[in-house]
Coordinates of C-alpha atoms in Angstrom, one line a residue:
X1 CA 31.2 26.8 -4.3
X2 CA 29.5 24.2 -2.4
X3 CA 28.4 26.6 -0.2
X4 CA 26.8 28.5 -2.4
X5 CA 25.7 25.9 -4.5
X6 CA 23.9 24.3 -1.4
X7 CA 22.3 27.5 -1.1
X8 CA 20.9 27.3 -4.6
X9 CA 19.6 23.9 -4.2
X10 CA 17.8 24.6 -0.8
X11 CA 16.3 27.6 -2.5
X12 CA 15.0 26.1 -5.5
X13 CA 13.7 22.9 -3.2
X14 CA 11.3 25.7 -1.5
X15 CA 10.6 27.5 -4.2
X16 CA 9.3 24.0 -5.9
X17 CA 7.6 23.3 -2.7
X18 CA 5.5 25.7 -2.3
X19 CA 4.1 25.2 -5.8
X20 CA 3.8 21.7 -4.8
X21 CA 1.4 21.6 -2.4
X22 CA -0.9 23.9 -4.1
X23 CA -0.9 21.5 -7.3
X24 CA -0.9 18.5 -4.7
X25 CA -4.7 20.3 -2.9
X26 CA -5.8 21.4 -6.4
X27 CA -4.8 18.2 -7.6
X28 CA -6.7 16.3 -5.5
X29 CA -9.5 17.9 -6.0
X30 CA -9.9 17.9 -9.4
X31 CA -9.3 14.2 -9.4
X32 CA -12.4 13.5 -7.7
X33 CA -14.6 15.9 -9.2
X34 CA -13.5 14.5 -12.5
X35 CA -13.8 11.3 -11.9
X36 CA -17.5 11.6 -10.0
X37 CA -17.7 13.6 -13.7
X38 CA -17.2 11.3 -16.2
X39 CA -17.9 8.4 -14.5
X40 CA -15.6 5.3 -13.7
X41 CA -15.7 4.5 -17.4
X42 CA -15.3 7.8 -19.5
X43 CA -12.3 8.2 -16.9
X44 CA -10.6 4.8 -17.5
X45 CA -11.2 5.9 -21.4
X46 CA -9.9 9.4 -21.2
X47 CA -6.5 7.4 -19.2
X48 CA -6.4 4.6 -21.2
X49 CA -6.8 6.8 -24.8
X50 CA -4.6 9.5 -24.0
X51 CA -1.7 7.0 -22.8
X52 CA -1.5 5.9 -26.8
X53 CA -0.3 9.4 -27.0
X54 CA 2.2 9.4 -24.3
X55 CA 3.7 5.7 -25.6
X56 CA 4.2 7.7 -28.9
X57 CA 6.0 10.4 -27.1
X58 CA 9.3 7.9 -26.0
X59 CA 11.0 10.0 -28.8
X60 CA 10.6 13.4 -27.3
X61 CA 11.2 12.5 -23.6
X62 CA 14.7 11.0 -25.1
X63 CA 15.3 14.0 -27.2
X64 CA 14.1 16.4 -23.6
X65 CA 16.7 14.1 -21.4
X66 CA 19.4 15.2 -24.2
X67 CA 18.3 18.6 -24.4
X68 CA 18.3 19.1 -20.5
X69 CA 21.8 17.6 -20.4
X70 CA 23.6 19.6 -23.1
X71 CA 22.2 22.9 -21.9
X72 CA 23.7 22.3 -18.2
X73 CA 26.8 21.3 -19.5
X74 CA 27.2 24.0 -21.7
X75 CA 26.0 26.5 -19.0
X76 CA 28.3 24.7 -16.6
X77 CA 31.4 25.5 -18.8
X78 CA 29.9 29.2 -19.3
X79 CA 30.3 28.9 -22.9
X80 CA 27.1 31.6 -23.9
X81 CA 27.5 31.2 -27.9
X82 CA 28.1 27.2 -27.6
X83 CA 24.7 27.2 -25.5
X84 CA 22.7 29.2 -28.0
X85 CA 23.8 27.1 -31.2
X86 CA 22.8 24.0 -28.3
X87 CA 19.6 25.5 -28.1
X88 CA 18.8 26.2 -31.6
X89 CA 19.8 22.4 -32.8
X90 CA 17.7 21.1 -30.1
X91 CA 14.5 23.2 -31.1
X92 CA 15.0 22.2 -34.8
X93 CA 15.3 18.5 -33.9
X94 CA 12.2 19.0 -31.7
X95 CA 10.5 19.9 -35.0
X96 CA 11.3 16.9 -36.8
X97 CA 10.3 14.7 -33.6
X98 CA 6.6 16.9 -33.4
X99 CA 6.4 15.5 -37.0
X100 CA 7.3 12.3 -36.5
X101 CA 4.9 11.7 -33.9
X102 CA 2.3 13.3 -35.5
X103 CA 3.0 10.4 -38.1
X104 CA 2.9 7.6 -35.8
X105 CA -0.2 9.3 -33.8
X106 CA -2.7 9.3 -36.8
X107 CA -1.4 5.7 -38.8
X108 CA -0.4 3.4 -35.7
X109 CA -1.9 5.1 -33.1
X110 CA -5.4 5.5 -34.3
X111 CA -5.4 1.6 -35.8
X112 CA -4.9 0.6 -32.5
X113 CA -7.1 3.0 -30.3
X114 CA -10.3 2.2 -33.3
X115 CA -9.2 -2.2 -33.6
X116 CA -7.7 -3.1 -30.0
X117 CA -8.5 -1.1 -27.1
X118 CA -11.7 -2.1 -25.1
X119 CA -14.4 1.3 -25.6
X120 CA -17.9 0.9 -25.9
X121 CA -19.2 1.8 -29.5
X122 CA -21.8 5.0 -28.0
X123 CA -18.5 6.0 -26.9
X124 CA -16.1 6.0 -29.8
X125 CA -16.7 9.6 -30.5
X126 CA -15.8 10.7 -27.6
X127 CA -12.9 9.1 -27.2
X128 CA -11.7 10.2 -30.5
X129 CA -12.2 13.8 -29.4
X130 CA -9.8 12.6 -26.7
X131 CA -7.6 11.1 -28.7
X132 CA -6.8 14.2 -31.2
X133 CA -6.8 16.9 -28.5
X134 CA -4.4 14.6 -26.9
X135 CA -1.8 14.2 -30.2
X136 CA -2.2 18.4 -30.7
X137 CA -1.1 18.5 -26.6
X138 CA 1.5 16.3 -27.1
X139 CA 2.7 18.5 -30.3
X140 CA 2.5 21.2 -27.9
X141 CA 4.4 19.9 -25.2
X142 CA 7.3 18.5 -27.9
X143 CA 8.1 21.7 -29.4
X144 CA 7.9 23.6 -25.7
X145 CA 10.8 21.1 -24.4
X146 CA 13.7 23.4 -25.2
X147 CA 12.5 26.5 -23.1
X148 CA 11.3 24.4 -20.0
X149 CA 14.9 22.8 -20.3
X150 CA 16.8 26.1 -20.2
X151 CA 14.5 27.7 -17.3
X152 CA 15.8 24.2 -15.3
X153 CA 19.3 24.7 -16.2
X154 CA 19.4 28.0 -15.0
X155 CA 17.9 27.1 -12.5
X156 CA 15.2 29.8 -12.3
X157 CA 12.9 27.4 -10.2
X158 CA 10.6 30.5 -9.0
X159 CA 9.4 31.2 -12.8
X160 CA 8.6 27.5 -13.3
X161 CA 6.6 27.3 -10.0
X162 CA 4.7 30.6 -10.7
X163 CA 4.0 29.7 -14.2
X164 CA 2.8 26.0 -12.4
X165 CA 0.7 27.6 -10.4
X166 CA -1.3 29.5 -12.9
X167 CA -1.5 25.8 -14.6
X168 CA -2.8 24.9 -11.3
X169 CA -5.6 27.4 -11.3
X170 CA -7.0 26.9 -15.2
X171 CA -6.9 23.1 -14.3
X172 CA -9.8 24.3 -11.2
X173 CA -11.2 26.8 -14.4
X174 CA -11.7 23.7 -16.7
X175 CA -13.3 22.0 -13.2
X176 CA -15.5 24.4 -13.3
X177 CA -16.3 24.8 -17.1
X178 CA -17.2 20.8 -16.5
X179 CA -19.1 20.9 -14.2
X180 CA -21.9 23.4 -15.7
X181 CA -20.6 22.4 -19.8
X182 CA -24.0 21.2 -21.5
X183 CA -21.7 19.3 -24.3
X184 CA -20.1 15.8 -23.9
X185 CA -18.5 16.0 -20.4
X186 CA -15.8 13.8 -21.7
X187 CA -14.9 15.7 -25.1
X188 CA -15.7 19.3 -22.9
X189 CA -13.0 17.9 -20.9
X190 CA -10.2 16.8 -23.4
X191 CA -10.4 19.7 -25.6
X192 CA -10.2 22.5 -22.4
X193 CA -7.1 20.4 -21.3
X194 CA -6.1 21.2 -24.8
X195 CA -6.3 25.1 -24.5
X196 CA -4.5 25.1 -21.2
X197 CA -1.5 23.4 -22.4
X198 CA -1.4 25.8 -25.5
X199 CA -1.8 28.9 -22.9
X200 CA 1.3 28.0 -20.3
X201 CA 3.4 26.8 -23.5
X202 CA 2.8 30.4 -24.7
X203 CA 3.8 31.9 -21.2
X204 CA 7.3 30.1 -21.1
X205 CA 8.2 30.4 -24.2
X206 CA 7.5 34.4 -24.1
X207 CA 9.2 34.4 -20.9
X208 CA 12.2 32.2 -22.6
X209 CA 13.0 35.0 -25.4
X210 CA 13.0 37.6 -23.3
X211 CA 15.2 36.6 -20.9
X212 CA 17.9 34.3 -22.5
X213 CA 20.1 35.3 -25.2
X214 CA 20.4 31.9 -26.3
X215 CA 16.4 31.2 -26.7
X216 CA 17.0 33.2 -30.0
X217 CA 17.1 30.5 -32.5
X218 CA 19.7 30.6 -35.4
X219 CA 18.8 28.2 -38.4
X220 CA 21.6 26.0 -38.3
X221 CA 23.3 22.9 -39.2
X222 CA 26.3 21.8 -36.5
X223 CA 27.4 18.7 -36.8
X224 CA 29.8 18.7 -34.4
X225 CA 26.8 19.5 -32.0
X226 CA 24.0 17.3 -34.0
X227 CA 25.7 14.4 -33.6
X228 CA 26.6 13.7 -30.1
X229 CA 22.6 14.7 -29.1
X230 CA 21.3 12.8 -31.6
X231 CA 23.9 10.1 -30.6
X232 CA 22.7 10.6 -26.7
X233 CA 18.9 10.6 -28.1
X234 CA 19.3 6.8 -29.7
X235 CA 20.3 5.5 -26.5
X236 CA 18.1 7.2 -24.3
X237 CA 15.2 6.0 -26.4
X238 CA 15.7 2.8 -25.0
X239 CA 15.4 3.8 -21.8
X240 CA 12.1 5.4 -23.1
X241 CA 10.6 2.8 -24.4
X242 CA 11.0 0.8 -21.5
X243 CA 9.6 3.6 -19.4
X244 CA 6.7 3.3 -22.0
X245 CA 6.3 -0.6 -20.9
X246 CA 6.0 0.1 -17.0
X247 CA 3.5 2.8 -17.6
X248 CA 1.1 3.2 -20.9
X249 CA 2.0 -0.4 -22.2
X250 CA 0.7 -2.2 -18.6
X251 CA -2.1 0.3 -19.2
X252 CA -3.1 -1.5 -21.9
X253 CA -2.6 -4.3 -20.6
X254 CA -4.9 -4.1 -18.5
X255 CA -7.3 -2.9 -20.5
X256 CA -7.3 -5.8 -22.8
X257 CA -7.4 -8.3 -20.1
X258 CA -9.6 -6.6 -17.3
X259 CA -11.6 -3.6 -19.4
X260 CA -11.4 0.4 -18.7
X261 CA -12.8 -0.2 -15.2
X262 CA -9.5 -1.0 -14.0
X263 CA -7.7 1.2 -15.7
X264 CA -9.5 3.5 -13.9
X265 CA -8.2 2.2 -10.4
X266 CA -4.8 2.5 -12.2
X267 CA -5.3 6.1 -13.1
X268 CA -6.1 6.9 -9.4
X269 CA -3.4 5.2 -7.9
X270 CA -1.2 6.9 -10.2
X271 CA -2.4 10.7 -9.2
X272 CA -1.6 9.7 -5.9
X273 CA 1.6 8.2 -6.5
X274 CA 2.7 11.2 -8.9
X275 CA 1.4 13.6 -5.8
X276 CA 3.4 11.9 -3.5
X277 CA 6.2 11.9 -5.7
X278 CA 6.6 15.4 -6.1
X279 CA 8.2 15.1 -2.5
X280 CA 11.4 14.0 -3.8
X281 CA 11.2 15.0 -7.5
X282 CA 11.0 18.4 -6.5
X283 CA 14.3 17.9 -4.7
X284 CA 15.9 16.3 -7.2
X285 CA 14.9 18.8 -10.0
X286 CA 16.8 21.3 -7.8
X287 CA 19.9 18.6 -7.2
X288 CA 19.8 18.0 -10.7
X289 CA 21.7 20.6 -12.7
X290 CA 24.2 20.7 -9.5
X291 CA 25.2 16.9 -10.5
X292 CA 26.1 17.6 -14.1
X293 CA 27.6 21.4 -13.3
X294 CA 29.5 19.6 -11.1
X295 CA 30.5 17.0 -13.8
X296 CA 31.4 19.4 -16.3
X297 CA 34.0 21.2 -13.8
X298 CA 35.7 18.2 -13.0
X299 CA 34.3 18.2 -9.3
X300 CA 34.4 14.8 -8.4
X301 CA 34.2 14.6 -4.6
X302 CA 31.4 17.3 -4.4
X303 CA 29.8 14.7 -7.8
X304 CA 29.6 12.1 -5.4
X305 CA 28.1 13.8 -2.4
X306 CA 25.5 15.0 -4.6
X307 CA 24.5 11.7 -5.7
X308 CA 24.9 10.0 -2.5
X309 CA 22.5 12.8 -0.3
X310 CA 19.9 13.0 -3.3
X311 CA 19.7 9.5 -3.4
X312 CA 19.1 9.5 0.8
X313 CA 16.9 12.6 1.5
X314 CA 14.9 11.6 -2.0
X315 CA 13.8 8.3 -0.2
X316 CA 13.4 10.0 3.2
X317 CA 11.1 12.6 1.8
X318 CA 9.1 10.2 0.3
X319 CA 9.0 7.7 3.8
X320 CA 7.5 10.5 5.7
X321 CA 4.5 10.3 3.8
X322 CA 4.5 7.1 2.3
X323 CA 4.1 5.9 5.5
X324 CA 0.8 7.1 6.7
X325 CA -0.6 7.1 3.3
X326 CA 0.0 3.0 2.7
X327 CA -1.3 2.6 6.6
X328 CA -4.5 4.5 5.6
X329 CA -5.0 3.6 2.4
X330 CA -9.0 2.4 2.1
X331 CA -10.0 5.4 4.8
X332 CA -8.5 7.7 2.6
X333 CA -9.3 7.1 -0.5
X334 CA -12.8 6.9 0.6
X335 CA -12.9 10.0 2.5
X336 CA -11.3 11.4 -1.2
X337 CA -13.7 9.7 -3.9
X338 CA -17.2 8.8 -3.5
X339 CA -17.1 5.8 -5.9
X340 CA -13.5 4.0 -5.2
X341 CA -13.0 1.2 -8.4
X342 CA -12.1 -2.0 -7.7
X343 CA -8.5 -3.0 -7.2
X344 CA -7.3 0.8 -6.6
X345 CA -6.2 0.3 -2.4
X346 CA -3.5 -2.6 -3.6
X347 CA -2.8 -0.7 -6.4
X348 CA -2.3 2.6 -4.3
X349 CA 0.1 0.6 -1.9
X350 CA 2.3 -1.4 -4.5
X351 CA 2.4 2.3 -6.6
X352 CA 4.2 3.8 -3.8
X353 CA 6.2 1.3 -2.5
X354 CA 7.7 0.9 -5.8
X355 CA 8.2 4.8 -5.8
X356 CA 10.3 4.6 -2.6
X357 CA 12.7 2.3 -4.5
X358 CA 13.1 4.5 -7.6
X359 CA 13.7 7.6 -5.5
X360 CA 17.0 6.1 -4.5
X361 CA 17.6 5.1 -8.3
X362 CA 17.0 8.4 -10.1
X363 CA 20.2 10.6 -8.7
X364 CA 22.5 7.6 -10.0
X365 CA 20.4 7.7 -13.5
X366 CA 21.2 11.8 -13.3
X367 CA 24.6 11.1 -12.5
X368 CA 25.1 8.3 -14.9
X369 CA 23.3 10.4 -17.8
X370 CA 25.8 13.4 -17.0
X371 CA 28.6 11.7 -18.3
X372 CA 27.0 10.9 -21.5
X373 CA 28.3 7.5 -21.4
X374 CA 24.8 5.5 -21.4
X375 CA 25.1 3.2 -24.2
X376 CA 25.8 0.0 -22.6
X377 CA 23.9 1.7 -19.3
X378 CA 21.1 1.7 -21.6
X379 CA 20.8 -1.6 -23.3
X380 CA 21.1 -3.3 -19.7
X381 CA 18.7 -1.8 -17.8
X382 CA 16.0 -1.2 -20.9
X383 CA 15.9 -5.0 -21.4
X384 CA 15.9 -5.2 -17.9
X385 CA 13.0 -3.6 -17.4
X386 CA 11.0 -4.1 -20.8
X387 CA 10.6 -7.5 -19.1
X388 CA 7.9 -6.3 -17.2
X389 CA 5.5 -6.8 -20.4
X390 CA 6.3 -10.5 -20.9
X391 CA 6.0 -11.7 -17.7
X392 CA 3.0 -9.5 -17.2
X393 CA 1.0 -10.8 -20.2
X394 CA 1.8 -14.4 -19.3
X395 CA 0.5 -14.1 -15.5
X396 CA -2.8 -12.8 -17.1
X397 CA -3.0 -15.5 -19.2
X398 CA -3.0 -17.5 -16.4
X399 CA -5.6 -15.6 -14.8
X400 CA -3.5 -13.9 -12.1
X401 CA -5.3 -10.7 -10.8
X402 CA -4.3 -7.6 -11.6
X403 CA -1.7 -6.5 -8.6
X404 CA 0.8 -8.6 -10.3
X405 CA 2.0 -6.1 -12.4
X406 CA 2.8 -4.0 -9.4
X407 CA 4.4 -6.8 -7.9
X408 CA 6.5 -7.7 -10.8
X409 CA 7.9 -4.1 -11.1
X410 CA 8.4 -3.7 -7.5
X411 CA 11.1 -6.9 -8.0
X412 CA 12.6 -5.5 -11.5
X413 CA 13.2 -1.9 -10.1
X414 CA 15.1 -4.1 -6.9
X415 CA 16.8 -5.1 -9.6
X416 CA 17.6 -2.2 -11.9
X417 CA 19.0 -0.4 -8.1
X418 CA 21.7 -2.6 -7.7
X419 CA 22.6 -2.6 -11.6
X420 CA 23.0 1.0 -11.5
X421 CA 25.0 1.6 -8.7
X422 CA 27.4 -1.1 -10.2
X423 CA 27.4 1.2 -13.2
X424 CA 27.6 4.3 -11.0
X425 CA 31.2 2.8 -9.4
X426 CA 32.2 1.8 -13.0
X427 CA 31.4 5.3 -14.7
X428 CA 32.1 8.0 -12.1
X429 CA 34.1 6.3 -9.2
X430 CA 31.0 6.0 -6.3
X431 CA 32.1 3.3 -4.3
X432 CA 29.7 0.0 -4.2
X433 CA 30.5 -0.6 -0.5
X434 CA 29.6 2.8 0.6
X435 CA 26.4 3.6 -1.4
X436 CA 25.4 0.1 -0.4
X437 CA 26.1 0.8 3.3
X438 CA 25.1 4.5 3.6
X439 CA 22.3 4.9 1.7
X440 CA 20.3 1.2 0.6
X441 CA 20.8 -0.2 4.0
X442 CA 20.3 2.9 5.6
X443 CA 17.1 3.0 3.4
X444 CA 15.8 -0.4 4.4
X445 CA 16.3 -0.1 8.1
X446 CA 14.6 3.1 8.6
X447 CA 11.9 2.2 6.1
X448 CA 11.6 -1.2 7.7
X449 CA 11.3 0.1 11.1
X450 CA 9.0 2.9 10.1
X451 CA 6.1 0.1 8.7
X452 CA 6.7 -2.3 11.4
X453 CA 6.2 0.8 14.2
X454 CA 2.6 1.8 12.1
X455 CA 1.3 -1.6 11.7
X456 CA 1.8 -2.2 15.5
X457 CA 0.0 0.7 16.3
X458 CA -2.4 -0.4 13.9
X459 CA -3.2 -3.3 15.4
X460 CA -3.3 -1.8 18.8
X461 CA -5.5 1.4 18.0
X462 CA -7.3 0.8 14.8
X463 CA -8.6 4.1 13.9
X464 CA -11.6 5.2 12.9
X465 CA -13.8 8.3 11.7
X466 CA -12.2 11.3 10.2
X467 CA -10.6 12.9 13.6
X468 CA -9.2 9.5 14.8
X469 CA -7.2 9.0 11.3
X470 CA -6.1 12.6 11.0
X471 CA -4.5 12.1 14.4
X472 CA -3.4 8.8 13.8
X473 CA -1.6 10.1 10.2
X474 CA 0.1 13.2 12.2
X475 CA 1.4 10.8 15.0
X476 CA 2.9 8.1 12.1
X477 CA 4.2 11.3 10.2
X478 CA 6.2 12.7 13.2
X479 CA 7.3 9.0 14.1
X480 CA 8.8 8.5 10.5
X481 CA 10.5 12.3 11.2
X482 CA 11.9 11.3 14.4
X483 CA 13.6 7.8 12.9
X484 CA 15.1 9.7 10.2
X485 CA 16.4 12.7 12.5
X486 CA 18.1 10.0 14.7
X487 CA 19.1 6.8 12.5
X488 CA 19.4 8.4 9.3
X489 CA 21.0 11.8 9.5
X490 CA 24.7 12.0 10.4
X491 CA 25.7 14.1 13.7
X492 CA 26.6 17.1 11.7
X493 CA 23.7 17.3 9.4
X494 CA 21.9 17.0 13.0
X495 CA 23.7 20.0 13.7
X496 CA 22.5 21.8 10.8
X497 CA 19.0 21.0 11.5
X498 CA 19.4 22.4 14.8
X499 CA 21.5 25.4 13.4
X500 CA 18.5 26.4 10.9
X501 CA 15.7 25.5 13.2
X502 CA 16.5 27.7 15.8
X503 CA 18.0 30.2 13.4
X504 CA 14.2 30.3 12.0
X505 CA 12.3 30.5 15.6
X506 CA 14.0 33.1 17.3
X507 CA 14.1 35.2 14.0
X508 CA 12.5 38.6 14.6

């Protein structure tokens, strides 16, 4: 089984790959051409705006976390008529949470976006336009949760990528459509964003009844099923909402204190944080339904290798680019937008060193979340990070700049690591001493090495001009490789490397 399971993960990995750097181009691209668009402001707005949506949303990422977890399991025990009553109670529940938002969206919501946030009054129309299209997406998106979570558990990576791609491509179409549009660039923009969700949330959902039996929803009432997702739901709201505060609640933040300009260098550093992420989320989208298959059959041993190489290669995946990128960072992000905000090198820098520390943390959040025992996981770690606010507002009071908020999170997510592998050792048996030794210090040598080895070089070469850094980048990227190959791969994943490499060049 691990064999083959192995297989299946390095399979799906590719698969999710190979989408990925076609999104990562196309999403690069747009970026700019958007943002040279609309302008540094109408882009902080269209950010800023549509995050209001996204804090609303806590519920249904909770209720997609539960969703994705009781499918697995159930597909994991191979119980067909269990999964398809899961299925149906999960799409009903979805319902009810597309309602509530939609609540919340147009009483809360839109006293907040029309009394608090910072938008000039020429363009409060606009970003109203924004603002609807943005609750109907997220309406969307809520009720489309239970098809992308069964594609996942069945681990059908090929049809999400293909279906991705063709995201991919309407995202250049809208591009386009923007760039000769004759309306309101912004509102052109928010309402063709609109029409693409609607489109690929048709495709799956087509694709989903087709092919699963248990995508064909019975009108039901379970209790016995209701309650422990609904149960799983209140707790993994809290980890939602704190979620929320690292990401649209610094947002506006930042807004209030510093204006849509800055949220505009957030916003970038964000794409390129979410692009470089997709290096290890992809992997761990693949890992994923292995860790709580794996759970379900009572397979503790290959449980804990899971959680101990995701954790690992998730970071090293993420070091091998991370690592030119930060070294780069002002080059690059000129060479990429013709009008770079204020603010947005630190910010790129802080972004993704705080992404090489969650990398490590997610597998043991997968792992932990498996078990569905999270509710004192939860309440620990959600007021752990919720802190993040408080502390924030307070520096800006004092007329700290900006940065600090990466700063701050940086030292909570430090934190929130070391709380969940405790909870890791207590829940599923992974011991403390050997994640700590094998993976986190593992982690911070070859990371540590890897930034002290570029800034030397730095120093000594100090690239410039397009040619120079592309070189320079290449050279820090096979560096980073080479550090990893020798430090942090054992001598019989070595092996394997070798095995497959040579395997795939002497192939006829």
């Amino acid at each position: 089984m691990s064999y083959s399971s192995n297989k299946i993960i390095a399979k799906n990995t590719m698969t999710l790959y190979l989408r990925m750097f076609l999104t990562m181009i196309v999403g690069l691209y747009t970026s700019r051409v958007v943002l040279a668009t609309l302008g540094v402001e109408d882009f902080g707005i269209y950010s800023v705006v549509g995050g209001i949506v996204s804090m609303l949303s806590f519920i249904n990422a909770a209720m997609s976390l539960s969703t994705s977890r009781f499918l697995t399991f159930e597909i994991g025990r191979g119980d067909v008529c269990r999964t398809q009553k899961v299925f149906s109670t999960a799409f009903e529940i979805h319902i009810a949470v597309s309602l509530l938002i939609l609540f919340l969206a147009e009483t809360v919501g839109l006293w907040f976006v029309v009394n608090k946030l910072v938008i000039s009054e020429d363009r409060m129309i606009a970003a109203m336009w924004v603002y609807q299209c943005s609750i109907l997406s997220m309406i969307v998106s809520v009720t489309q949760v239970p098809y992308n979570a069964v594609i996942i558990s069945h681990e059908k990576m090929n049809v999400y990528a293909y279906v991705e791609l063709l995201n991919v491509l309407l995202k250049l179409l809208v591009v386009y459509f923007l760039l000769i549009g004759k309306a309101d660039r912004l509102i052109l923009y928010a309402v063709l964003q609109l029409c693409v969700s609607i489109f690929i949330a048709l495709i799956y959902r087509i694709y989903s009844k087709i092919k699963y039996e248990e995508c064909r929803i019975i009108w039901m009432y379970d209790k016995h099923i209701i309650k422990p997702m609904l149960g799983f739901t209140v707790w993994s709201i809290l980890g939602n909402v704190s979620y929320i505060g690292l990401t649209q609640g610094v947002n506006i933040l930042l807004n209030l204190f510093f204006g849509p300009v800055v949220n505009s260098a957030r916003a970038i550093a964000v794409q390129v944080q979410t692009t470089l992420n997709s290096f290890w989320t992809n992997f761990l989208t693949a890992i994923n339904p292995q860790i709580i298959k794996s759970y379900a059959s009572n397979e503790v041993s290959r449980l804990h290798e899971l959680v101990s190489m995701g954790s690992l290669y998730a970071f090293f995946l993420m070091l091998i680019f991370t690592v030119p990128v930060i070294s780069e960072t002002p080059y690059l992000l000129k060479l990429w937008l013709n009008n770079v905000p204020d603010y947005t090198v630190v910010f790129v820098r802080l972004a993704l060193l705080l992404s090489l520390i969650d990398c490590i943390s997610e597998p043991l959040v997968n792992a932990i979340k498996a078990t569905g025992v999270i509710k004192i996981y939860q309440i620990v770690v959600s007021i752990i990070l919720l802190s993040i606010l408080p502390i924030s507002y307070i520096l800006f009071k004092h007329n700290y700049p900006p940065f600090y908020v990466y700063i701050i999170n940086i030292v909570i997510s430090i934190l929130c690591l070391f709380v969940r592998v405790y909870f890791v050792n207590n829940i599923i048996g992974i011991s403390m001493n050997y994640f700590m030794l094998n993976v986190i210090m593992k982690a911070f040598i070859i990371g540590g090495l890897s930034f002290t080895i570029a800034y030397i070089l730095k120093l000594f070469f100090q690239p410039s001009g397009f040619l120079f850094t592309f070189i320079f980048c290449i050279f820090l990227f096979f560096i980073t490789v080479c550090l990893i190959f020798f430090l942090g791969l054992k001598k019989k994943e070595r092996k394997m490397v070798y095995f497959y490499s040579n395997k795939f060049f002497t192939k006829d």
